[in-house]
Coordinates of C-alpha atoms in Angstrom, one line a residue:
Chain A
V310 CA 31.6 -47.4 -40.6
D311 CA 29.3 -44.7 -41.7
A312 CA 27.1 -46.3 -44.4
E313 CA 25.5 -42.8 -43.7
A314 CA 28.1 -40.4 -45.7
A315 CA 29.2 -43.4 -47.3
E316 CA 26.2 -42.4 -49.4
A317 CA 26.0 -39.1 -49.6
A318 CA 29.7 -39.3 -50.7
R319 CA 28.5 -41.3 -53.6
A320 CA 25.0 -39.6 -54.3
H321 CA 27.8 -36.8 -54.5
D322 CA 29.5 -37.5 -56.2
S323 CA 28.0 -38.4 -59.3
Q324 CA 26.9 -34.7 -59.8
L325 CA 30.7 -33.7 -60.4
T326 CA 31.7 -32.4 -63.6
K327 CA 32.9 -35.2 -64.8
P328 CA 31.3 -38.5 -66.8
P329 CA 30.4 -40.5 -64.1
G330 CA 33.3 -43.3 -63.6
A331 CA 35.2 -41.7 -65.0
L332 CA 38.3 -40.6 -62.1
G333 CA 38.4 -44.5 -61.3
R334 CA 39.5 -45.4 -58.0
L335 CA 40.0 -42.1 -57.4
E336 CA 36.4 -42.2 -56.8
D337 CA 36.0 -45.1 -55.4
L338 CA 38.4 -43.7 -52.1
A339 CA 36.4 -40.8 -51.7
V340 CA 34.0 -42.8 -50.7
W341 CA 35.4 -44.9 -48.6
Y342 CA 37.2 -42.1 -47.4
R343 CA 34.0 -40.6 -46.3
G344 CA 32.7 -43.8 -44.5
W345 CA 35.9 -43.7 -42.1
R346 CA 35.4 -39.7 -41.3
G347 CA 31.7 -39.0 -41.3
G348 CA 30.7 -35.9 -41.4
E349 CA 31.3 -33.2 -43.6
R350 CA 33.5 -33.1 -46.9
S351 CA 36.9 -32.2 -46.4
E352 CA 40.8 -32.4 -47.6
I353 CA 43.0 -34.6 -46.5
N354 CA 44.9 -31.7 -43.7
A355 CA 46.8 -33.4 -41.8
P356 CA 48.2 -37.4 -42.4
Q357 CA 50.5 -38.8 -40.6
I358 CA 53.6 -41.0 -40.8
I359 CA 55.0 -42.9 -38.5
V360 CA 57.5 -45.3 -38.3
F361 CA 58.8 -47.6 -36.2
A362 CA 62.5 -49.1 -34.9
G363 CA 62.7 -51.8 -33.3
N364 CA 65.7 -55.4 -33.8
H365 CA 66.1 -58.5 -33.7
G366 CA 67.9 -61.6 -32.2
V367 CA 66.9 -63.7 -35.6
A368 CA 69.4 -60.8 -37.2
A369 CA 72.4 -62.7 -35.6
R370 CA 72.0 -65.6 -38.3
G371 CA 73.0 -63.3 -40.8
V372 CA 69.4 -63.5 -42.3
S373 CA 70.0 -60.2 -43.6
A374 CA 72.6 -58.3 -46.2
F375 CA 72.7 -55.1 -43.6
P376 CA 74.9 -55.4 -39.9
A377 CA 72.2 -55.1 -37.0
A378 CA 73.7 -51.8 -36.3
V379 CA 72.1 -49.7 -39.4
T380 CA 68.5 -49.3 -37.7
E381 CA 70.6 -47.1 -35.5
Q382 CA 72.2 -45.4 -37.7
M383 CA 68.9 -44.8 -39.9
V384 CA 67.4 -43.9 -36.9
L385 CA 69.3 -41.2 -37.0
N386 CA 69.1 -40.4 -40.7
F387 CA 65.4 -40.4 -39.9
Q388 CA 65.7 -37.4 -37.2
R389 CA 68.6 -35.4 -39.4
G390 CA 66.2 -35.8 -42.3
G391 CA 68.5 -38.2 -44.8
A392 CA 65.9 -41.1 -45.7
A393 CA 64.1 -41.4 -48.4
I394 CA 60.9 -41.4 -46.3
N395 CA 61.4 -38.0 -45.3
Q396 CA 61.9 -36.4 -48.3
I397 CA 58.4 -38.6 -49.3
A398 CA 56.7 -37.3 -46.0
R399 CA 57.8 -33.7 -47.1
V400 CA 56.7 -33.8 -50.9
N401 CA 53.0 -34.7 -49.5
G402 CA 52.8 -32.4 -47.1
A403 CA 52.9 -35.4 -44.1
T404 CA 53.8 -34.7 -40.6
L405 CA 57.1 -37.7 -39.7
D406 CA 57.6 -39.5 -36.2
V407 CA 60.1 -41.8 -35.4
V408 CA 60.1 -43.7 -32.6
P409 CA 62.7 -46.5 -31.9
L410 CA 61.9 -49.2 -29.6
A411 CA 64.1 -50.3 -27.4
L412 CA 67.0 -51.1 -29.9
D413 CA 69.3 -52.1 -26.8
E414 CA 67.7 -55.4 -26.6
P415 CA 67.0 -57.4 -29.5
T416 CA 63.8 -59.2 -29.6
Q417 CA 64.4 -63.3 -29.1
D418 CA 65.9 -65.4 -31.7
F419 CA 62.3 -67.2 -32.8
T420 CA 64.0 -69.9 -33.1
K421 CA 65.1 -70.3 -29.9
A422 CA 62.2 -69.2 -28.1
P423 CA 59.4 -66.6 -28.7
A424 CA 61.0 -63.4 -29.9
M425 CA 58.7 -61.5 -26.8
E426 CA 57.8 -62.2 -23.9
E427 CA 53.6 -60.8 -23.2
A428 CA 55.2 -57.8 -21.3
E429 CA 57.3 -56.9 -24.1
F430 CA 55.0 -57.4 -26.7
V431 CA 51.9 -55.3 -25.2
E432 CA 54.6 -52.5 -24.6
A433 CA 55.5 -52.5 -28.2
L434 CA 51.6 -53.3 -28.8
R435 CA 51.3 -49.7 -26.5
A436 CA 53.7 -47.5 -28.2
G437 CA 52.5 -47.9 -31.2
W438 CA 49.2 -47.0 -30.0
D439 CA 50.1 -43.8 -28.0
A440 CA 51.7 -42.8 -31.1
V441 CA 48.9 -41.8 -33.1
S442 CA 48.2 -38.7 -32.9
E443 CA 44.6 -38.1 -32.6
T444 CA 44.1 -35.3 -34.8
A445 CA 45.9 -36.5 -37.8
D446 CA 43.3 -37.5 -41.2
L447 CA 45.0 -40.1 -42.4
L448 CA 47.7 -42.7 -41.1
V449 CA 50.6 -43.9 -42.3
V450 CA 53.2 -46.4 -40.3
G451 CA 56.0 -47.7 -41.4
E452 CA 59.6 -49.5 -40.2
M453 CA 63.6 -49.7 -39.9
G454 CA 64.6 -53.5 -37.9
I455 CA 67.5 -55.4 -40.2
A456 CA 66.0 -59.0 -40.4
N457 CA 62.7 -57.7 -40.2
T458 CA 62.0 -59.2 -43.7
T459 CA 62.8 -62.7 -42.4
S460 CA 60.2 -61.7 -39.0
A461 CA 57.7 -60.5 -42.2
A462 CA 57.8 -63.9 -44.4
A463 CA 58.3 -66.3 -40.9
L464 CA 54.4 -64.2 -40.1
A465 CA 53.0 -64.8 -43.3
C466 CA 54.3 -68.6 -43.4
A467 CA 52.7 -69.4 -39.5
L468 CA 49.0 -67.0 -40.2
L469 CA 48.8 -68.5 -44.4
G470 CA 50.8 -71.9 -44.8
G471 CA 52.7 -72.8 -47.4
E472 CA 56.7 -73.6 -47.7
A473 CA 59.0 -71.3 -45.9
A474 CA 60.9 -71.2 -49.5
V475 CA 56.8 -69.0 -51.1
W476 CA 57.7 -66.2 -48.7
V477 CA 61.0 -65.4 -48.3
G478 CA 62.9 -62.6 -50.1
R479 CA 65.6 -61.3 -50.8
G480 CA 65.1 -57.8 -48.7
T481 CA 67.6 -55.7 -48.3
G482 CA 69.3 -57.9 -50.8
V483 CA 70.5 -60.7 -50.1
D484 CA 73.4 -63.2 -51.8
D485 CA 72.1 -67.2 -53.1
D486 CA 73.5 -68.4 -50.0
G487 CA 71.9 -65.6 -47.4
L488 CA 68.5 -66.4 -49.2
A489 CA 68.4 -70.3 -49.1
L490 CA 69.7 -69.4 -45.0
K491 CA 67.2 -66.6 -44.6
T492 CA 64.7 -70.0 -45.4
Q493 CA 66.1 -72.5 -43.4
V494 CA 65.9 -70.2 -40.0
I495 CA 62.5 -69.1 -41.2
A496 CA 61.7 -72.5 -41.3
E497 CA 62.8 -72.9 -38.0
G498 CA 60.4 -70.1 -36.9
V499 CA 57.3 -71.3 -38.3
A500 CA 57.4 -74.9 -37.0
L501 CA 58.5 -73.9 -33.8
H502 CA 55.4 -70.8 -33.4
R503 CA 53.1 -72.3 -35.8
D504 CA 50.3 -72.8 -33.3
S505 CA 50.7 -71.3 -30.2
G506 CA 47.9 -69.0 -30.9
D507 CA 45.6 -66.6 -32.4
G508 CA 46.8 -63.9 -35.1
L509 CA 48.5 -61.9 -32.1
E510 CA 50.4 -64.3 -30.2
I511 CA 51.6 -65.0 -33.5
L512 CA 53.2 -61.8 -34.3
R513 CA 54.0 -62.1 -30.1
H514 CA 56.5 -65.5 -31.0
L515 CA 57.5 -64.3 -34.9
G516 CA 56.5 -60.4 -34.5
G517 CA 59.6 -58.3 -33.6
R518 CA 58.8 -54.8 -31.5
E519 CA 58.6 -52.1 -35.0
L520 CA 55.6 -55.1 -36.4
A521 CA 53.3 -55.2 -32.6
A522 CA 53.8 -50.6 -32.4
M523 CA 52.1 -51.3 -36.6
A524 CA 49.5 -52.9 -35.2
G525 CA 48.8 -50.9 -31.8
A526 CA 49.3 -48.0 -34.6
M527 CA 46.5 -49.2 -37.1
A528 CA 44.1 -50.3 -33.5
R529 CA 43.6 -46.9 -32.3
A530 CA 43.9 -45.6 -36.3
R531 CA 40.6 -48.3 -36.3
H532 CA 39.7 -46.8 -32.4
L533 CA 39.8 -43.5 -34.0
R534 CA 38.2 -43.3 -37.6
I535 CA 41.5 -42.4 -38.8
P536 CA 42.3 -44.3 -42.3
V537 CA 45.3 -45.8 -43.0
I538 CA 47.0 -46.6 -45.9
L539 CA 49.4 -49.7 -45.7
D540 CA 52.9 -49.8 -46.7
G541 CA 55.0 -53.5 -48.2
F542 CA 55.4 -56.8 -46.6
I543 CA 56.8 -55.8 -43.5
C544 CA 53.2 -53.7 -42.5
C545 CA 50.6 -56.3 -44.8
A546 CA 51.9 -59.1 -42.8
A547 CA 51.4 -56.7 -39.4
A548 CA 48.4 -56.2 -40.3
L549 CA 47.8 -59.4 -41.6
C550 CA 47.9 -60.1 -37.9
L551 CA 45.4 -58.1 -37.6
E552 CA 42.9 -59.6 -39.5
R553 CA 43.1 -63.0 -38.5
T554 CA 42.6 -61.8 -35.2
A555 CA 40.2 -60.0 -36.1
A556 CA 38.0 -60.1 -39.7
G557 CA 37.4 -57.1 -41.0
A558 CA 40.2 -55.3 -38.3
L559 CA 41.8 -53.6 -41.4
D560 CA 38.5 -52.4 -43.6
H561 CA 40.3 -48.3 -42.8
A562 CA 42.9 -49.1 -44.5
V563 CA 43.9 -49.4 -48.1
A564 CA 47.8 -50.8 -49.8
G565 CA 50.0 -48.3 -50.7
H566 CA 51.4 -50.6 -53.2
L567 CA 52.2 -53.8 -54.3
S568 CA 56.4 -53.8 -53.4
A569 CA 58.8 -56.0 -55.1
E570 CA 59.0 -58.1 -52.5
G571 CA 58.0 -61.3 -53.6
G572 CA 55.4 -62.2 -50.6
H573 CA 54.0 -59.2 -50.6
G574 CA 51.1 -60.1 -53.5
R575 CA 50.1 -63.3 -51.6
L576 CA 49.3 -60.9 -48.6
L577 CA 47.4 -58.7 -50.1
E578 CA 45.6 -61.0 -52.2
A579 CA 44.8 -62.9 -47.6
L580 CA 44.2 -58.8 -47.3
D581 CA 41.4 -58.8 -50.4
K582 CA 43.5 -54.7 -51.1
A583 CA 44.8 -53.8 -54.9
P584 CA 47.6 -52.2 -54.4
L585 CA 46.6 -48.1 -55.5
L586 CA 50.7 -47.7 -57.0
S587 CA 53.0 -50.4 -58.7
L588 CA 56.3 -49.2 -58.6
N589 CA 59.0 -51.5 -57.4
L590 CA 60.0 -50.1 -54.3
R591 CA 61.5 -52.6 -51.6
L592 CA 63.3 -50.0 -49.5
G593 CA 60.1 -50.1 -46.5
E594 CA 59.6 -46.9 -43.7
A595 CA 56.0 -46.1 -44.8
S596 CA 57.6 -45.2 -48.7
G597 CA 55.2 -46.8 -50.9
A598 CA 51.9 -45.6 -48.4
G599 CA 53.7 -42.5 -48.1
L600 CA 53.8 -41.5 -51.8
A601 CA 50.1 -42.8 -52.1
I602 CA 49.0 -40.4 -49.7
G603 CA 49.4 -38.0 -53.0
V604 CA 47.0 -40.0 -54.7
L605 CA 44.3 -39.6 -51.7
K606 CA 44.9 -35.8 -50.9
A607 CA 44.0 -35.6 -54.5
A608 CA 41.5 -37.9 -54.8
L609 CA 39.5 -36.1 -51.6
A610 CA 40.4 -32.7 -53.3
C611 CA 38.9 -33.9 -56.4
H612 CA 35.8 -34.5 -53.8
A613 CA 35.8 -31.5 -52.3
G614 CA 36.3 -29.5 -54.8
M615 CA 35.2 -30.4 -58.0
A616 CA 31.8 -27.9 -58.9
T617 CA 29.3 -29.4 -59.3
F618 CA 26.9 -29.9 -62.9
A619 CA 24.3 -27.6 -61.7
E620 CA 26.9 -25.2 -60.6
A621 CA 29.5 -25.3 -63.3
G622 CA 27.0 -24.5 -65.7
V623 CA 27.5 -28.0 -68.1
S624 CA 25.2 -30.4 -69.0
D625 CA 25.7 -33.6 -67.8
G626 CA 25.4 -35.9 -71.2
Chain B
V1015 CA 69.8 -36.0 -73.5
D1016 CA 72.5 -34.9 -71.4
A1017 CA 74.5 -38.8 -70.8
E1018 CA 77.4 -37.5 -68.5
A1019 CA 73.8 -35.6 -65.9
A1020 CA 72.9 -38.6 -66.1
E1021 CA 75.8 -41.1 -65.6
A1022 CA 76.6 -38.3 -62.3
A1023 CA 72.9 -38.9 -61.1
R1024 CA 73.2 -43.1 -61.0
A1025 CA 76.2 -42.7 -59.1
H1026 CA 74.9 -40.2 -56.5
D1027 CA 72.1 -42.5 -56.0
S1028 CA 74.6 -45.8 -55.5
Q1029 CA 76.1 -43.0 -52.4
L1030 CA 72.2 -42.9 -50.5
T1031 CA 71.3 -44.4 -47.7
K1032 CA 68.6 -47.7 -49.4
P1033 CA 69.6 -50.7 -50.3
P1034 CA 71.2 -50.6 -54.3
G1035 CA 67.5 -50.9 -56.7
A1036 CA 65.1 -50.3 -53.1
L1037 CA 63.6 -47.1 -55.0
G1038 CA 62.5 -49.2 -57.3
R1039 CA 61.1 -46.6 -60.5
L1040 CA 61.4 -44.0 -58.7
E1041 CA 65.6 -43.6 -58.8
D1042 CA 65.3 -44.6 -63.2
L1043 CA 63.1 -41.2 -63.1
A1044 CA 65.3 -39.4 -61.3
V1045 CA 68.3 -40.6 -63.5
W1046 CA 66.0 -39.3 -66.6
Y1047 CA 65.2 -36.5 -65.5
R1048 CA 68.3 -34.7 -64.2
G1049 CA 69.5 -36.4 -68.2
W1050 CA 67.3 -33.9 -69.7
R1051 CA 67.8 -31.0 -67.4
G1052 CA 71.2 -31.8 -67.2
G1053 CA 72.9 -29.5 -64.9
E1054 CA 73.5 -29.9 -60.5
R1055 CA 70.7 -32.2 -58.7
S1056 CA 67.7 -30.6 -58.0
E1057 CA 63.8 -30.7 -57.2
I1058 CA 60.7 -30.1 -58.8
N1059 CA 60.0 -26.8 -58.3
A1060 CA 57.7 -25.4 -61.4
P1061 CA 55.5 -28.1 -63.0
Q1062 CA 53.4 -27.0 -65.8
I1063 CA 49.6 -27.8 -66.4
I1064 CA 47.9 -27.3 -70.2
V1065 CA 44.9 -27.9 -71.4
F1066 CA 44.1 -27.5 -74.6
A1067 CA 40.5 -27.1 -75.8
G1068 CA 38.7 -28.3 -78.6
N1069 CA 35.9 -28.9 -81.3
H1070 CA 35.5 -32.1 -82.9
G1071 CA 33.4 -32.1 -87.3
V1072 CA 32.7 -36.0 -86.3
A1073 CA 30.4 -34.2 -83.0
A1074 CA 28.0 -33.6 -85.0
R1075 CA 28.0 -37.7 -86.0
G1076 CA 26.5 -37.8 -83.1
V1077 CA 29.5 -40.2 -81.5
S1078 CA 30.1 -38.3 -78.0
A1079 CA 27.9 -39.0 -74.9
F1080 CA 27.7 -35.6 -73.8
P1081 CA 26.6 -32.8 -76.2
A1082 CA 29.5 -30.4 -78.6
A1083 CA 28.3 -27.5 -76.7
V1084 CA 30.9 -29.7 -72.9
T1085 CA 33.3 -28.3 -74.4
E1086 CA 33.0 -24.7 -73.7
Q1087 CA 31.8 -25.4 -71.0
M1088 CA 34.3 -27.1 -69.2
V1089 CA 37.0 -25.1 -70.2
L1090 CA 34.5 -22.5 -68.0
N1091 CA 35.0 -25.0 -65.5
F1092 CA 38.9 -25.1 -66.0
Q1093 CA 39.2 -21.6 -65.9
R1094 CA 36.7 -21.2 -62.2
G1095 CA 38.5 -24.0 -60.5
G1096 CA 35.8 -26.8 -61.3
A1097 CA 37.3 -29.7 -62.5
A1098 CA 39.2 -32.3 -61.9
I1099 CA 42.3 -30.6 -62.6
N1100 CA 41.9 -27.7 -60.4
Q1101 CA 42.2 -29.3 -57.9
I1102 CA 45.0 -32.2 -58.7
A1103 CA 46.7 -29.0 -60.3
R1104 CA 47.1 -27.2 -56.9
V1105 CA 47.9 -30.5 -54.6
N1106 CA 50.7 -31.3 -56.5
G1107 CA 51.5 -27.4 -56.9
A1108 CA 51.8 -27.0 -60.2
T1109 CA 50.8 -24.5 -62.8
L1110 CA 47.1 -24.7 -64.4
D1111 CA 46.7 -23.1 -67.9
V1112 CA 43.6 -23.5 -70.1
V1113 CA 44.2 -22.5 -74.0
P1114 CA 40.4 -22.6 -76.4
L1115 CA 41.8 -23.2 -79.8
A1116 CA 38.9 -20.9 -81.4
L1117 CA 35.6 -23.3 -80.1
D1118 CA 33.3 -22.0 -82.4
E1119 CA 35.1 -23.2 -85.5
P1120 CA 34.6 -27.2 -84.7
T1121 CA 37.1 -28.9 -86.8
Q1122 CA 36.1 -30.8 -90.4
D1123 CA 33.5 -33.7 -90.2
F1124 CA 37.4 -36.4 -90.9
T1125 CA 34.5 -38.6 -93.0
K1126 CA 33.5 -35.9 -95.1
A1127 CA 37.5 -33.8 -95.7
P1128 CA 40.9 -33.8 -93.6
A1129 CA 40.2 -32.1 -90.1
M1130 CA 42.3 -29.1 -90.7
E1131 CA 43.6 -27.4 -93.6
E1132 CA 47.3 -26.8 -93.9
A1133 CA 46.7 -22.7 -91.8
E1134 CA 44.5 -24.0 -89.1
F1135 CA 46.9 -27.0 -88.3
V1136 CA 50.0 -25.1 -88.2
E1137 CA 48.1 -22.9 -86.3
A1138 CA 46.9 -24.9 -83.4
L1139 CA 50.6 -26.5 -83.4
R1140 CA 51.9 -23.0 -82.9
A1141 CA 49.4 -22.7 -80.4
G1142 CA 50.7 -25.3 -78.7
W1143 CA 54.3 -24.2 -78.7
D1144 CA 53.8 -20.8 -78.0
A1145 CA 51.9 -22.0 -74.5
V1146 CA 55.4 -23.9 -72.5
S1147 CA 56.4 -22.2 -69.9
E1148 CA 60.4 -21.7 -70.5
T1149 CA 60.9 -21.8 -67.0
A1150 CA 58.9 -24.4 -66.5
D1151 CA 60.8 -27.7 -64.6
L1152 CA 58.5 -30.9 -66.0
L1153 CA 55.7 -29.7 -68.2
V1154 CA 51.9 -32.0 -68.3
V1155 CA 49.5 -31.4 -71.4
G1156 CA 45.8 -32.6 -71.4
E1157 CA 43.1 -31.8 -73.5
M1158 CA 38.9 -31.6 -73.7
G1159 CA 37.0 -31.2 -76.8
I1160 CA 33.3 -33.2 -77.2
A1161 CA 34.5 -36.3 -79.3
N1162 CA 38.2 -36.3 -79.6
T1163 CA 38.5 -40.6 -78.6
T1164 CA 37.0 -40.7 -81.6
S1165 CA 39.3 -38.0 -83.4
A1166 CA 42.7 -40.5 -81.4
A1167 CA 41.2 -43.4 -81.7
A1168 CA 41.0 -42.4 -85.8
L1169 CA 44.9 -42.0 -85.5
A1170 CA 45.8 -44.9 -83.7
C1171 CA 43.5 -46.5 -85.8
A1172 CA 45.6 -45.2 -89.6
L1173 CA 49.1 -45.3 -87.9
L1174 CA 49.6 -48.7 -85.9
G1175 CA 46.8 -51.0 -88.1
G1176 CA 44.0 -52.9 -87.0
E1177 CA 40.5 -52.3 -87.3
A1178 CA 39.0 -49.6 -85.8
A1179 CA 37.4 -52.0 -83.3
V1180 CA 40.5 -52.6 -81.7
W1181 CA 40.8 -48.8 -80.8
V1182 CA 37.4 -47.6 -80.0
G1183 CA 36.1 -47.1 -76.6
R1184 CA 33.1 -45.8 -75.1
G1185 CA 34.9 -42.2 -74.2
T1186 CA 33.1 -40.7 -71.8
G1187 CA 30.3 -43.4 -72.1
V1188 CA 28.7 -43.7 -74.8
D1189 CA 25.6 -47.2 -75.1
D1190 CA 26.2 -50.0 -77.3
D1191 CA 24.5 -47.8 -80.5
G1192 CA 26.7 -45.2 -79.7
L1193 CA 30.0 -47.8 -79.9
A1194 CA 28.6 -49.2 -83.3
L1195 CA 28.1 -45.7 -84.6
K1196 CA 31.9 -44.4 -83.4
T1197 CA 33.1 -47.6 -84.8
Q1198 CA 32.4 -46.7 -88.1
V1199 CA 32.5 -43.1 -87.9
I1200 CA 36.4 -43.9 -87.1
A1201 CA 36.5 -46.7 -90.0
E1202 CA 35.3 -44.3 -92.8
G1203 CA 38.0 -42.4 -91.6
V1204 CA 41.1 -43.9 -91.2
A1205 CA 39.7 -44.9 -94.7
L1206 CA 40.1 -42.1 -96.4
H1207 CA 43.8 -40.7 -94.7
R1208 CA 45.3 -43.5 -93.9
D1209 CA 47.6 -43.1 -96.8
S1210 CA 47.8 -39.3 -96.9
G1211 CA 51.1 -38.9 -95.4
D1212 CA 53.7 -39.0 -92.8
G1213 CA 52.2 -38.9 -88.5
L1214 CA 51.8 -34.8 -88.7
E1215 CA 49.7 -34.8 -92.0
I1216 CA 46.9 -37.7 -89.9
L1217 CA 47.3 -35.1 -87.5
R1218 CA 45.9 -33.0 -89.1
H1219 CA 44.0 -35.3 -91.8
L1220 CA 42.3 -37.0 -88.1
G1221 CA 43.1 -35.7 -85.6
G1222 CA 42.2 -31.6 -83.5
R1223 CA 42.9 -28.8 -83.0
E1224 CA 43.4 -29.9 -79.0
L1225 CA 45.7 -32.7 -80.1
A1226 CA 48.0 -30.5 -83.0
A1227 CA 48.6 -28.2 -79.8
M1228 CA 49.7 -31.1 -77.9
A1229 CA 52.3 -32.2 -80.1
G1230 CA 53.3 -28.9 -80.7
A1231 CA 53.4 -28.3 -76.9
M1232 CA 55.4 -31.8 -76.5
A1233 CA 58.1 -30.5 -78.9
R1234 CA 58.8 -27.6 -77.5
A1235 CA 58.6 -29.3 -74.4
R1236 CA 62.0 -30.6 -76.2
H1237 CA 63.6 -28.4 -76.9
L1238 CA 63.4 -26.9 -74.5
R1239 CA 64.8 -30.0 -71.7
I1240 CA 61.3 -30.1 -70.2
P1241 CA 60.5 -33.4 -69.2
V1242 CA 56.8 -34.0 -70.0
I1243 CA 53.9 -36.4 -68.3
L1244 CA 52.0 -38.0 -70.8
D1245 CA 49.0 -38.8 -69.6
G1246 CA 46.2 -40.8 -71.4
F1247 CA 45.1 -42.5 -74.8
I1248 CA 44.2 -38.9 -76.4
C1249 CA 47.1 -37.5 -75.0
C1250 CA 49.4 -40.2 -76.1
A1251 CA 48.3 -40.1 -79.9
A1252 CA 49.4 -36.8 -80.2
A1253 CA 51.9 -38.2 -78.5
L1254 CA 52.3 -41.3 -81.2
C1255 CA 52.3 -39.3 -84.8
L1256 CA 55.3 -37.1 -83.5
E1257 CA 57.0 -40.7 -83.1
R1258 CA 56.3 -41.5 -85.9
T1259 CA 57.0 -38.1 -88.1
A1260 CA 60.8 -38.1 -86.2
A1261 CA 61.5 -41.4 -83.8
G1262 CA 63.2 -40.8 -80.8
A1263 CA 60.8 -37.6 -79.8
L1264 CA 59.4 -38.7 -77.4
D1265 CA 62.2 -39.7 -75.1
H1266 CA 62.5 -36.8 -73.1
A1267 CA 58.3 -38.0 -71.8
V1268 CA 57.3 -40.7 -69.1
A1269 CA 53.3 -42.4 -69.1
G1270 CA 51.7 -41.0 -66.6
H1271 CA 48.8 -43.9 -66.0
L1272 CA 47.3 -46.4 -67.5
S1273 CA 43.4 -45.1 -68.3
A1274 CA 40.4 -47.4 -69.0
E1275 CA 40.1 -46.1 -72.1
G1276 CA 41.1 -50.1 -74.1
G1277 CA 43.2 -48.9 -76.4
H1278 CA 45.8 -46.9 -74.0
G1279 CA 47.8 -49.6 -73.3
R1280 CA 48.5 -51.2 -77.0
L1281 CA 49.0 -47.1 -77.4
L1282 CA 51.8 -47.0 -74.8
E1283 CA 53.1 -50.0 -76.2
A1284 CA 53.5 -48.1 -79.8
L1285 CA 55.8 -45.8 -77.9
D1286 CA 57.0 -48.2 -75.6
K1287 CA 56.6 -46.7 -72.4
A1288 CA 55.7 -48.5 -68.7
P1289 CA 52.9 -46.3 -67.3
L1290 CA 53.0 -44.8 -64.0
L1291 CA 49.7 -45.2 -62.0
S1292 CA 46.8 -47.6 -62.7
L1293 CA 44.0 -46.3 -61.6
N1294 CA 41.4 -46.8 -63.8
L1295 CA 40.7 -43.2 -64.5
R1296 CA 39.1 -41.9 -68.1
L1297 CA 38.5 -38.5 -67.8
G1298 CA 41.3 -36.8 -70.1
E1299 CA 42.1 -33.2 -69.1
A1300 CA 45.4 -34.5 -67.5
S1301 CA 44.5 -36.1 -64.2
G1302 CA 45.9 -39.3 -64.6
A1303 CA 49.8 -37.9 -65.5
G1304 CA 48.7 -34.2 -63.2
L1305 CA 49.0 -37.0 -60.4
A1306 CA 51.8 -39.0 -61.8
I1307 CA 53.1 -35.3 -61.1
G1308 CA 53.5 -36.7 -58.0
V1309 CA 55.3 -39.5 -58.3
L1310 CA 58.1 -37.3 -59.8
K1311 CA 58.6 -35.2 -57.2
A1312 CA 59.2 -37.7 -54.7
A1313 CA 61.9 -39.2 -57.3
L1314 CA 63.9 -36.1 -57.1
A1315 CA 63.5 -35.0 -53.3
C1316 CA 64.6 -38.7 -53.0
H1317 CA 67.3 -37.8 -55.3
A1318 CA 68.6 -34.5 -54.4
G1319 CA 67.6 -34.4 -50.6
M1320 CA 68.6 -37.8 -49.1
A1321 CA 71.8 -38.2 -47.1
T1322 CA 75.1 -40.6 -48.2
F1323 CA 75.7 -43.2 -46.5
A1324 CA 79.1 -41.0 -45.8
E1325 CA 76.8 -38.3 -45.0
A1326 CA 75.3 -39.9 -42.5
G1327 CA 77.5 -42.5 -40.9
V1328 CA 75.2 -45.6 -41.6
S1329 CA 76.9 -48.8 -42.7
D1330 CA 76.4 -49.8 -46.3
G1331 CA 76.2 -53.7 -46.5

């Protein structure tokens, strides 16, 4: 982070025509953003949203309310502009890229084997890394993958401990029997893989291609100094794998929202991030973080566009 | 409210390509909005923000951290595009109208007399009524007026009871001595006027021209079936005066945000509204509600723009 740019941003903010602190979190967002981007004040003009899609071996265990075929069906829906994230991207002036990852080859069922071989895992990480636009000035990553809340809950459970029941949620809406089965599947996977290594190794064993790709994209954004808005439970599980591999790896990210998926609040606590929005979403596909783009755009628009007390001839108290 | 349109909206929502309920509050917002607008599905294309400005006799008591001249200075700043709300309006595609109300004639000091004569009060209500565009499809009202958190706290205290100390806050940032004085001024005004009549009479005695104009604009919006997003403490105090005059008068409004001004949460409880955002703002000038425009636009964009399961060929579980 560019401490000088952040300091300059804080000093500039104190001159703007408002009582000190009156823009609350918008002020902190602007300072944080400028610290990562460095250089001159500017608005956010080129936000990029990437939705990665993958299929999961554990889907065959019946852990989701929807069949695995829905992953590919939804990819087509994204490509034709019919999903929620298409509308949210449009309203917020963001580009949307959709990256399906070997949908015909689900990962292995992690209750029996590592979800991905090393080569598969590296390929997925690289797909994420390569998907980030060098000209983006803000990145949001999201996912589509039937059964991926099972994978995310297993990652959280393996990295943060606690019973599987603490981390499991209803995802797209499983019933009570489905929830019990899902909890069992998570517990089996965690028991098998929890000691397999660092955050990235845990991601390879219990994650999925779309989760690995999200991690790769977030790492690339760090390299390019592109600030990131984290989405919900699944995105944050991928983020946690990075954070546990290299502390501070998510300093260039803010939490877009608190989702309705039960474990998300605890994941955000583990990441030490306070959510910008809390609208009871549980859709994934970057929808919550996509909504938060508007808040961040407004924060930077105020920071870059407001007059100072001196410019406006306003008494500063 | 058009129950048939709301019902049709709920039925349409259940067909969209997402798990039921997965868009959380966005779904409820879309149904509520369509209930008020009636007719066909459509996006929000013409949001209007109006900032009313007025001066307060109690400012002479020293209840604000800023001099009264700042009201007019900020009006010029709004007109030149240099304030926070100008940037927030631009980012959210909203028009911004600024309506200064007799800034050279502050209201009476309400510790000594009613803030407004009847004719002045009616003129302010009408200024609000007339400022609403008939072609707007969403309305946000905000305010600028040095000392108007004192007025808003007095209104809340008179209408909802409790000690003045419960309702007072630091506004633009008064120090401890200023806070004690402000509390005293509120208590004096409430003791003098609390039994003066219904919500509108209380508004005339303890409010200000910009608060009356906000009430007038919100009432006009109801008449025109234009949904409203409420801003912070001062806007909600004006809204409460309407609500206490005619229960349900704010059914066409949602709460845009929870501000950092201490009494705002209790005001929202009295209005039975849950805020969409909570970003620690305490600026006024419609800034919080202006940010929430983006959330409402996204809600309607999803509702109007998403494909159904049948259209997209997605299995619905």
